[in-house]
PDB file of C-alpha atoms in Angstrom:
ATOM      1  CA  UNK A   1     -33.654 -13.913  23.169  1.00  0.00           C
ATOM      2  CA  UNK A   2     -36.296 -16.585  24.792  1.00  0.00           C
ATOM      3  CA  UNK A   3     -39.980 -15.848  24.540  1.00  0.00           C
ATOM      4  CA  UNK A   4     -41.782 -17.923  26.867  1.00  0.00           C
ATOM      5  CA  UNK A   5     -45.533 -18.254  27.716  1.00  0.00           C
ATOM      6  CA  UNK A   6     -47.618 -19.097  30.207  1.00  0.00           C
ATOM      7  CA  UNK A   7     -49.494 -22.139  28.857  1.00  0.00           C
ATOM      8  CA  UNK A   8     -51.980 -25.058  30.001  1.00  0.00           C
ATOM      9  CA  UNK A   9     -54.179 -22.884  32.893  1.00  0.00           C
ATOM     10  CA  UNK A  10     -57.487 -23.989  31.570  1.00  0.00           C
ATOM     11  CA  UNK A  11     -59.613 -26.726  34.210  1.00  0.00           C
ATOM     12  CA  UNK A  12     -61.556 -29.574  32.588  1.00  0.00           C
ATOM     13  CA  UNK A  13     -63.904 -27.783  30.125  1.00  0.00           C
ATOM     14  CA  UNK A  14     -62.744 -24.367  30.871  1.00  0.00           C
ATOM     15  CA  UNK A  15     -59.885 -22.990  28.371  1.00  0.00           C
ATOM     16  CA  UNK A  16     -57.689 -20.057  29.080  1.00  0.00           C
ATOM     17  CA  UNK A  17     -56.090 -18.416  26.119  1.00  0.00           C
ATOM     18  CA  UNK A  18     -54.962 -20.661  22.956  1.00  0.00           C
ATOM     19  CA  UNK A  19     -52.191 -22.702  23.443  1.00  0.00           C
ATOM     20  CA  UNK A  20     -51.503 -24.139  20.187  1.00  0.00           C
ATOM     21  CA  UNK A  21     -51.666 -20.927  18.516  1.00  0.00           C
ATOM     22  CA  UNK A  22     -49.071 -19.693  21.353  1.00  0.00           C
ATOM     23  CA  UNK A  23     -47.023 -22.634  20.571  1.00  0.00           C
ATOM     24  CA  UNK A  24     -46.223 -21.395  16.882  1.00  0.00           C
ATOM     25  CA  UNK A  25     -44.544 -18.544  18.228  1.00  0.00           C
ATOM     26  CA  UNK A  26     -42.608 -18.586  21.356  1.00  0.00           C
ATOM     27  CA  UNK A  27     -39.820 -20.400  21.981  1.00  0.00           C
ATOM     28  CA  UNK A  28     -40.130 -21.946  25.829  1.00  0.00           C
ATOM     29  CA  UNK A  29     -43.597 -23.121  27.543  1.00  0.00           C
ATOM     30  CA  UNK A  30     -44.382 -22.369  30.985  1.00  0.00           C
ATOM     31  CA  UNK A  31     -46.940 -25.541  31.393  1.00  0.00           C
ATOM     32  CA  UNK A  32     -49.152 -25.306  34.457  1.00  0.00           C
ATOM     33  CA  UNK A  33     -49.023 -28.030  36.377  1.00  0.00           C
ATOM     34  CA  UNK A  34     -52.147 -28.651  37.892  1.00  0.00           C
ATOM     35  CA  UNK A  35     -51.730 -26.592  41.030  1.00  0.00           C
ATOM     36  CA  UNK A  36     -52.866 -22.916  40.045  1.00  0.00           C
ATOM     37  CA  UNK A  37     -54.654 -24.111  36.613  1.00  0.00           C
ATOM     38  CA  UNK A  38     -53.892 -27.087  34.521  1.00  0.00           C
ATOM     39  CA  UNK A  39     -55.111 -30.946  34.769  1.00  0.00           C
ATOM     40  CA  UNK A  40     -53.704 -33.825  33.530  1.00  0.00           C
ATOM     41  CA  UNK A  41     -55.801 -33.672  30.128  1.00  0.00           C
ATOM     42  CA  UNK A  42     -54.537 -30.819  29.730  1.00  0.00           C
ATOM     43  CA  UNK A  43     -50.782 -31.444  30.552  1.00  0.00           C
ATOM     44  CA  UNK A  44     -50.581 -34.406  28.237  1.00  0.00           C
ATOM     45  CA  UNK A  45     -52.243 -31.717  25.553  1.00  0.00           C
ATOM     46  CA  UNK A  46     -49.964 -28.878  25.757  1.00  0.00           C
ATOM     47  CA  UNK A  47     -46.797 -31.164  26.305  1.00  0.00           C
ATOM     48  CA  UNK A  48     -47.487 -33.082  23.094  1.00  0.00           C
ATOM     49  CA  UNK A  49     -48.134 -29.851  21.290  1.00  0.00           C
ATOM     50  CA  UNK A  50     -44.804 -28.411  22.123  1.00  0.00           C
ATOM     51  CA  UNK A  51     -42.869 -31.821  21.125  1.00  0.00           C
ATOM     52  CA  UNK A  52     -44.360 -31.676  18.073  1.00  0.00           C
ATOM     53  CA  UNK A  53     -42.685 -27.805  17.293  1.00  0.00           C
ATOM     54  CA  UNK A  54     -40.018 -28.410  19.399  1.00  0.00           C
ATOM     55  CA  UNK A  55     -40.551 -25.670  22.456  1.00  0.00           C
ATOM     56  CA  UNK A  56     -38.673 -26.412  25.117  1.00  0.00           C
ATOM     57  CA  UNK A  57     -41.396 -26.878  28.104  1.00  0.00           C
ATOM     58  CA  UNK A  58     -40.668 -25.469  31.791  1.00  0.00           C
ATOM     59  CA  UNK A  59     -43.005 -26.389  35.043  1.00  0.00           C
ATOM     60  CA  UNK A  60     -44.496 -23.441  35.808  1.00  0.00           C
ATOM     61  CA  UNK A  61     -45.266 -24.122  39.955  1.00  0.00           C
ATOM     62  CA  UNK A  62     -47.492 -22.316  41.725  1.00  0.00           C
ATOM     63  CA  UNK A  63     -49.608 -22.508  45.145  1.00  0.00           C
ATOM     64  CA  UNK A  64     -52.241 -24.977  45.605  1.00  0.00           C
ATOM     65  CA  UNK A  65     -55.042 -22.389  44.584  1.00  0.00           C
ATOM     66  CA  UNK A  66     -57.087 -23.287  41.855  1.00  0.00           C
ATOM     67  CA  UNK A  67     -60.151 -20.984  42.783  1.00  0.00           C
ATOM     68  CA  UNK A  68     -57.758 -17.951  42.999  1.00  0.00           C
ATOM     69  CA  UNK A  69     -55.723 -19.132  40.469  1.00  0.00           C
ATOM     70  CA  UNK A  70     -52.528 -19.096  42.035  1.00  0.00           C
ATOM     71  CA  UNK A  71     -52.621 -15.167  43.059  1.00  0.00           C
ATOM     72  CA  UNK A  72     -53.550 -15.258  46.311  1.00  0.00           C
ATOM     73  CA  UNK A  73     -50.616 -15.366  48.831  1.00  0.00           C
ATOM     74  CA  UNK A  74     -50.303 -18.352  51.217  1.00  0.00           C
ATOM     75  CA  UNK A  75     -48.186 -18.594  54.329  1.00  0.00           C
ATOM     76  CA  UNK A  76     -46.837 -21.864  53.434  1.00  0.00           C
ATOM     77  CA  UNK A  77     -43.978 -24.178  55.805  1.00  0.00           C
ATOM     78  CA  UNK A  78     -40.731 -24.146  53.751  1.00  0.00           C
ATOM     79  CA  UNK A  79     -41.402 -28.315  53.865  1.00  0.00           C
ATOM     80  CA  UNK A  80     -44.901 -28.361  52.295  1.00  0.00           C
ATOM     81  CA  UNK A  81     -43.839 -25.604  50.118  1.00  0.00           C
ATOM     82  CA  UNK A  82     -40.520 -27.988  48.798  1.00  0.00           C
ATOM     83  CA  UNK A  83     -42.765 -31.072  48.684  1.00  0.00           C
ATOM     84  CA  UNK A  84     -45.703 -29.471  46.548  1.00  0.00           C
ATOM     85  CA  UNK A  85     -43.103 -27.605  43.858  1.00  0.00           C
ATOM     86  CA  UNK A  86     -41.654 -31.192  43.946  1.00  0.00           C
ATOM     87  CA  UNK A  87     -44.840 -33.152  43.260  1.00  0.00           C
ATOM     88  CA  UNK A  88     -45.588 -30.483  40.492  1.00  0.00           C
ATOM     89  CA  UNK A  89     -42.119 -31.020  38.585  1.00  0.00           C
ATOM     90  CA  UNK A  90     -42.938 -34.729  38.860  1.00  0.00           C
ATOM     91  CA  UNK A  91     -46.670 -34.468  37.617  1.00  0.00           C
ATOM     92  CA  UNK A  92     -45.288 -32.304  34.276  1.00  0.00           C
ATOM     93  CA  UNK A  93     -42.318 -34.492  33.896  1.00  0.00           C
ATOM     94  CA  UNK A  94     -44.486 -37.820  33.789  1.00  0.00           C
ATOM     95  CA  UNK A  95     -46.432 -36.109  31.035  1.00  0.00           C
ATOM     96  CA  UNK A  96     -43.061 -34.949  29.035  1.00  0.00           C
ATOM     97  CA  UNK A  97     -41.616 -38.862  28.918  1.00  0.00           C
ATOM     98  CA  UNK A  98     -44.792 -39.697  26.958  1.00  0.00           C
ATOM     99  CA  UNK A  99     -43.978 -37.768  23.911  1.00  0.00           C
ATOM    100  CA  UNK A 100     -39.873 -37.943  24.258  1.00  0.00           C
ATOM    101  CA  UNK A 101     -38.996 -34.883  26.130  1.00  0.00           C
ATOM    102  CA  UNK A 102     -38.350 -32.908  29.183  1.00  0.00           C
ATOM    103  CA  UNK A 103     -38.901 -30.397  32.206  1.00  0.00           C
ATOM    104  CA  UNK A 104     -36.294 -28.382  31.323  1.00  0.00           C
ATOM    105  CA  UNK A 105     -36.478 -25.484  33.709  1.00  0.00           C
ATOM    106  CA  UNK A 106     -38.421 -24.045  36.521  1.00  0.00           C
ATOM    107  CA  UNK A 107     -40.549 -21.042  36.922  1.00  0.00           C
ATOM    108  CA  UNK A 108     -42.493 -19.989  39.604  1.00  0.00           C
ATOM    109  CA  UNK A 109     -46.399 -18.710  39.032  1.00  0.00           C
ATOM    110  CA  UNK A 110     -48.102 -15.785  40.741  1.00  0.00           C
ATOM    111  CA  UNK A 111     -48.711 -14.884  44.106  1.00  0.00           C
ATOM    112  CA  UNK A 112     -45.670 -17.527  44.700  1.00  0.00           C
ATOM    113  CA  UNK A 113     -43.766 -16.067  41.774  1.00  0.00           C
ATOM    114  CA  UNK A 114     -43.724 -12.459  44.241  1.00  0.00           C
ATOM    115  CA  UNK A 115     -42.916 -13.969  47.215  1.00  0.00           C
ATOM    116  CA  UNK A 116     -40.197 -16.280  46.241  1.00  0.00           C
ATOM    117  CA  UNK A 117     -39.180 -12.810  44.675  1.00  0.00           C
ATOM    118  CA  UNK A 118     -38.523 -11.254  48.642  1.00  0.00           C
ATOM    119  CA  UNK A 119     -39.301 -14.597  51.034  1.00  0.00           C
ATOM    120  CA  UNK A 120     -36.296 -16.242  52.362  1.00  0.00           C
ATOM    121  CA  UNK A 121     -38.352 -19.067  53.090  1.00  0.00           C
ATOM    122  CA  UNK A 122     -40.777 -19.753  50.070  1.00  0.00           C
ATOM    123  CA  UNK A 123     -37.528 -18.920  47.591  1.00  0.00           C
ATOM    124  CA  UNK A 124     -35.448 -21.606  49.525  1.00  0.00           C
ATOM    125  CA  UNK A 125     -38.522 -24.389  49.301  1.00  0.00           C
ATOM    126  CA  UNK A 126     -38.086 -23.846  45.416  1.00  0.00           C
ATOM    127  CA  UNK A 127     -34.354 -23.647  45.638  1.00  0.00           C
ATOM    128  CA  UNK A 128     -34.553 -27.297  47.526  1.00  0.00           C
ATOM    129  CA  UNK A 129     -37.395 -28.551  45.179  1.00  0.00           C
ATOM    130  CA  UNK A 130     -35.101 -28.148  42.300  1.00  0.00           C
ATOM    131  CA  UNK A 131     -31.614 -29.526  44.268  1.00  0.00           C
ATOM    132  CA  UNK A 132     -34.213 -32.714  44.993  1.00  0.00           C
ATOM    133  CA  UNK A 133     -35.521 -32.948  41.426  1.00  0.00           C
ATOM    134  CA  UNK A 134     -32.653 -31.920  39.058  1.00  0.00           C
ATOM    135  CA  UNK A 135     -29.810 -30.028  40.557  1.00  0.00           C
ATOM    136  CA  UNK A 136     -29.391 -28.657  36.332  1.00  0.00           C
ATOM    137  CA  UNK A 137     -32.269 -27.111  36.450  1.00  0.00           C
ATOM    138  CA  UNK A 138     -32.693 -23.233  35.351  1.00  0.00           C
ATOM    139  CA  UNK A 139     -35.109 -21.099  37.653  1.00  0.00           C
ATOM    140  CA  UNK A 140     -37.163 -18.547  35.307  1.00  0.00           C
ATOM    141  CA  UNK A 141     -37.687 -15.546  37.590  1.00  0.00           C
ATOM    142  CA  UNK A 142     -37.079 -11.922  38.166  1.00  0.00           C
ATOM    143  CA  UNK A 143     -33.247 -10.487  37.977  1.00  0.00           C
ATOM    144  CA  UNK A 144     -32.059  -9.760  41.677  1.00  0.00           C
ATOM    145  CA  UNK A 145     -34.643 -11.512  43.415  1.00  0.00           C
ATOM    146  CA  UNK A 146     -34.245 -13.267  46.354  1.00  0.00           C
ATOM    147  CA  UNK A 147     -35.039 -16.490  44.578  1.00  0.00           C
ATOM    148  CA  UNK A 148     -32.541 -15.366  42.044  1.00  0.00           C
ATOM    149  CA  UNK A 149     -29.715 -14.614  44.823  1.00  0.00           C
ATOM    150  CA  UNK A 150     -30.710 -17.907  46.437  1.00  0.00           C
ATOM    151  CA  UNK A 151     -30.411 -20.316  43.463  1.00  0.00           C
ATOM    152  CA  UNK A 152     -27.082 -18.607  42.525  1.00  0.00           C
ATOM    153  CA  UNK A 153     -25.500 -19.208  45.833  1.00  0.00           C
ATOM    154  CA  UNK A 154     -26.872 -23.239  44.916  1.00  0.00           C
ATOM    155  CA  UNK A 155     -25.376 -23.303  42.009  1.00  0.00           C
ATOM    156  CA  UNK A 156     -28.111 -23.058  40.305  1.00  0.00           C
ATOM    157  CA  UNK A 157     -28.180 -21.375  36.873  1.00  0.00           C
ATOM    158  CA  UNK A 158     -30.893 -18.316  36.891  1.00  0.00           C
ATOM    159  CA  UNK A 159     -32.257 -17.121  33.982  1.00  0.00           C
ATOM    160  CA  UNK A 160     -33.478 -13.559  34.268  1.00  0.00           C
ATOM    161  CA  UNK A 161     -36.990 -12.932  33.075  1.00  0.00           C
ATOM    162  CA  UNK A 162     -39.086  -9.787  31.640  1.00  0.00           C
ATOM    163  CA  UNK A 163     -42.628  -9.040  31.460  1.00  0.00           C
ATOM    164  CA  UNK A 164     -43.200  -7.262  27.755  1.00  0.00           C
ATOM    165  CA  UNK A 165     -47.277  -7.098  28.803  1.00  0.00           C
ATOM    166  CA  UNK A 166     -46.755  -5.766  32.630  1.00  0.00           C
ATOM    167  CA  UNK A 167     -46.367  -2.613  33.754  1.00  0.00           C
ATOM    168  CA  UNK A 168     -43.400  -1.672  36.123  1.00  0.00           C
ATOM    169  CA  UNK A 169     -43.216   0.371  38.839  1.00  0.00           C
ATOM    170  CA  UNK A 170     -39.931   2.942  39.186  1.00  0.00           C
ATOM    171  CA  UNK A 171     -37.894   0.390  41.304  1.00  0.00           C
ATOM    172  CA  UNK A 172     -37.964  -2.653  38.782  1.00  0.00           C
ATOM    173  CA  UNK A 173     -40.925  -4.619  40.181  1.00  0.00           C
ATOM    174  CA  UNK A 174     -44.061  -5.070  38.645  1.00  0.00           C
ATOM    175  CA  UNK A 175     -47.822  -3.448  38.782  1.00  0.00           C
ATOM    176  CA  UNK A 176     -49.755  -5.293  41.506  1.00  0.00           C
ATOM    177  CA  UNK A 177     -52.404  -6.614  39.067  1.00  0.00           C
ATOM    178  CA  UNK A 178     -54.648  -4.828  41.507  1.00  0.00           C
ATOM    179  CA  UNK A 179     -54.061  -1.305  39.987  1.00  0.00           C
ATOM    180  CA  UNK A 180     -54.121   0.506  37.060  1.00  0.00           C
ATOM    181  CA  UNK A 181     -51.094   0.122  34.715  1.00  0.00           C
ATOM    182  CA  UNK A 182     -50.678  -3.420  35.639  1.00  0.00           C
ATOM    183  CA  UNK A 183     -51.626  -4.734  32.067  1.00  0.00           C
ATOM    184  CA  UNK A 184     -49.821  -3.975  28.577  1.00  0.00           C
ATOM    185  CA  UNK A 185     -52.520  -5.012  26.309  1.00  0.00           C
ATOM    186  CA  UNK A 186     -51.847  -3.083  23.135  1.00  0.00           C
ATOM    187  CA  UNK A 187     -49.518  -5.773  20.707  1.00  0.00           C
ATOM    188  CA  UNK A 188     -47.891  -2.541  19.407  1.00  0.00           C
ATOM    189  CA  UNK A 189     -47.177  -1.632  22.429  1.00  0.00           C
ATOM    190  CA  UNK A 190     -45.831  -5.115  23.556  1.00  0.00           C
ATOM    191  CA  UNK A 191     -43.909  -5.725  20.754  1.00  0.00           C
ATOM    192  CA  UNK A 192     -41.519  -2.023  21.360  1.00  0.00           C
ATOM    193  CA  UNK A 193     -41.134  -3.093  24.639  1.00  0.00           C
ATOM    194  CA  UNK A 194     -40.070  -6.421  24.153  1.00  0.00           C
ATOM    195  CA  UNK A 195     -37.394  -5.278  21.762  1.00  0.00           C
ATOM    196  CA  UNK A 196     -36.501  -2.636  24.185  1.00  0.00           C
ATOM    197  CA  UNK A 197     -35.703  -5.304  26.609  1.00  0.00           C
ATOM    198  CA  UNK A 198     -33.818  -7.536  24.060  1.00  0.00           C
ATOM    199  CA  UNK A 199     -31.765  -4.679  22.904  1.00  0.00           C
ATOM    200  CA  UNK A 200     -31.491  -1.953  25.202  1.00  0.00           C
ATOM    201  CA  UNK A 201     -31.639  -4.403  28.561  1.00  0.00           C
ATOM    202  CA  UNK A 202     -34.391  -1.430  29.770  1.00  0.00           C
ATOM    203  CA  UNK A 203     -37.977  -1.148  30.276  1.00  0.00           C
ATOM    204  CA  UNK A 204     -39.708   2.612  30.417  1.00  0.00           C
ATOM    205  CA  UNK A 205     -41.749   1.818  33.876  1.00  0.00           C
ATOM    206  CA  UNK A 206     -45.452   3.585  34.427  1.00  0.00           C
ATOM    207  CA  UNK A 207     -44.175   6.831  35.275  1.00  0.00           C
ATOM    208  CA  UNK A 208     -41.927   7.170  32.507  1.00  0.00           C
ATOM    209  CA  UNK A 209     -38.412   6.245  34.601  1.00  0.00           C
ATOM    210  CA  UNK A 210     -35.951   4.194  32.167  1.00  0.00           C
ATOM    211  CA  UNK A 211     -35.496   0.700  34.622  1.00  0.00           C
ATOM    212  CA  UNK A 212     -32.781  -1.427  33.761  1.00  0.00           C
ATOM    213  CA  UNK A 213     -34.272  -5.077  32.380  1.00  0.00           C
ATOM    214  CA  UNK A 214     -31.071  -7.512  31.992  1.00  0.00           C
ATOM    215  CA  UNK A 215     -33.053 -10.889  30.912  1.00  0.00           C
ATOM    216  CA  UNK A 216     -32.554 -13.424  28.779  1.00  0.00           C
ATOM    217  CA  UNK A 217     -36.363 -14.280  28.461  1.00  0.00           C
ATOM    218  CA  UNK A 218     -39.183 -12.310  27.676  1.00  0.00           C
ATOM    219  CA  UNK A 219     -42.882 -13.413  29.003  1.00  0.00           C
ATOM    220  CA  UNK A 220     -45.731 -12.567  27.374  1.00  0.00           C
ATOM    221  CA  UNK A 221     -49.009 -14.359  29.139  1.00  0.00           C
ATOM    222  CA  UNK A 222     -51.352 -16.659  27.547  1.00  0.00           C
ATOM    223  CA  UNK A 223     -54.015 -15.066  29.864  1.00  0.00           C
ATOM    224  CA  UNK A 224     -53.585 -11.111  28.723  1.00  0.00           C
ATOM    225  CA  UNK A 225     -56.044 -10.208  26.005  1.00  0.00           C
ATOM    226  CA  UNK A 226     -54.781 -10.054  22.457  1.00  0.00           C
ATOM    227  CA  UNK A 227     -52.070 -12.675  23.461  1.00  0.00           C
ATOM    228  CA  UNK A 228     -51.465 -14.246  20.414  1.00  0.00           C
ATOM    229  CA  UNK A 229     -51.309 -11.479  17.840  1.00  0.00           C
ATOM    230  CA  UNK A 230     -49.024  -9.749  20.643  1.00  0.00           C
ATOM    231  CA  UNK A 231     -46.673 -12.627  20.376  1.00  0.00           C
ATOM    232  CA  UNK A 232     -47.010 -12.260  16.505  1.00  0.00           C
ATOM    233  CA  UNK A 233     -46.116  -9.111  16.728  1.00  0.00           C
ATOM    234  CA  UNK A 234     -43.337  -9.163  19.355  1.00  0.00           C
ATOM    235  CA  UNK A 235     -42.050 -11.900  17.510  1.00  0.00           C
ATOM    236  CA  UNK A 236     -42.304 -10.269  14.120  1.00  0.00           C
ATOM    237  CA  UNK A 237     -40.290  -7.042  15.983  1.00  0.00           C
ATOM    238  CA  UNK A 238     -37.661  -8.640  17.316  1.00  0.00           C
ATOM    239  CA  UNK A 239     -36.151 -10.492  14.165  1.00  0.00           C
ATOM    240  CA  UNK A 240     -36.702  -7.102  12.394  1.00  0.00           C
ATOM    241  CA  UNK A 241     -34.343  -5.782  15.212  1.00  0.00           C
ATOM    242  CA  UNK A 242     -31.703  -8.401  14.612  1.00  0.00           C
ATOM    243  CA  UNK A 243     -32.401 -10.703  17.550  1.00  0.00           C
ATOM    244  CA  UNK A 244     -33.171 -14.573  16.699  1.00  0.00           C
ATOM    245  CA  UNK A 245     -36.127 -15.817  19.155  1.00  0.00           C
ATOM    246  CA  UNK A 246     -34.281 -18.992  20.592  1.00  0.00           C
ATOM    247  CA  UNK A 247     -34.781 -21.126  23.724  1.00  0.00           C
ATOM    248  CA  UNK A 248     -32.580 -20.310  26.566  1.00  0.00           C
ATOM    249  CA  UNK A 249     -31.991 -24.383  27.312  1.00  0.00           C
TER     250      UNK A 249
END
């Protein structure tokens, strides 16, 4: 099973969550890339750090929203939509030649993350950002999504993701971060579900309904508190339970 993180949101002196100690324990890197959080300091930073203990690192694209971080919905044109996600890849990939690596997979961020997730439009700008970029390239995002349906018909490979520190609603989405339950924060807590998800393919949602989760990559966010000792932990849990944390590319 992949672990990935959301890494490299911080903005000039501002740092969000701890990236290096992140690094040590997941297995893929969702590196922002300067659109939602991130700058190119910081992309150089995180990129080197994951060469150097051999994560694989994945452009994490989001809107261009810096003051609301990427989770604020915007009605973009399916062309400026394809041509931003495109410049992004490019910005994180210029970073990854420098220390001898990679983009090796997409993943959308936020407010874009939902929408690609029922849009027709915004999933197909990603869809067409990745046939421009790197027709091999994995999409990271949520099993039977519209992005997820999309990219398949593209022959595209999709890699189903889980969220081990969000709450789920009965039907298989998420929490709107908006309302309570939206946030796991306890790494106990974190770590069972994560291995539920590994193991099971199911995640207990917020009103106690058993969802089915069939992903190959488990998120845990660099933003949530408690981050890295719920990584620890999760990690910890799931070799206990037989399953080998390992990159899904």
């Amino acid at each position: 099973m992949d672990l990935n993180a959301d890494l490299g949101e911080g903005f000039g002196i501002w740092r969000l969550g701890d990236d290096e100690a992140l690094l040590d324990l997941i297995t893929s890197a969702n590196v922002a890339c300067g659109f939602h959080g991130g700058d190119p300091s910081t992309m150089r930073r995180v990129c080197a750090a994951a060469a150097d203990r051999g994560v694989t690192v994945g452009a994490q694209v989001g809107y261009r929203d810096l003051a609301g971080f990427g989770r604020r919905h915007i009605a973009y044109a399916f062309a400026d939509l394809r041509d931003e996600v495109t410049y992004q890849l490019g910005a994180l990939d210029a970073f990854c030649r420098a220390f001898r690596i990679r983009v090796r997979y997409l993943k959308p961020h936020g407010a874009l993350y939902h929408a690609a997730a029922a849009d027709e439009s915004q999933a197909a700008a990603l869809v067409a950002a990745i046939n421009d970029y790197d027709h091999e390239l994995p999409v990271l995002c949520a099993p039977g999504s519209v992005l997820a349906q999309l990219a398949t018909g593209a022959g595209i490979r999709v890699v189903a993701e889980g969220f081990a520190d969000r709450g789920y609603l009965p039907n298989g989405t998420l929490v709107p971060r908006t309302a309570l339950g939206a946030l796991v924060t306890d790494p106990e807590q974190v770590a069972e579900r994560a291995v539920r998800m590994a193991t099971d393919r199911t995640v207990v949602a917020v009103d106690g309904t058993v969802v089915p989760c069939p992903v190959e990559s488990i998120c845990l966010h660099g933003d949530t508190p408690g981050a890295v000792a719920s990584a620890a932990l999760v990690r910890a849990a799931l070799i206990d339970a037989g399953v080998t944390p390992t990159p899904f590319v």
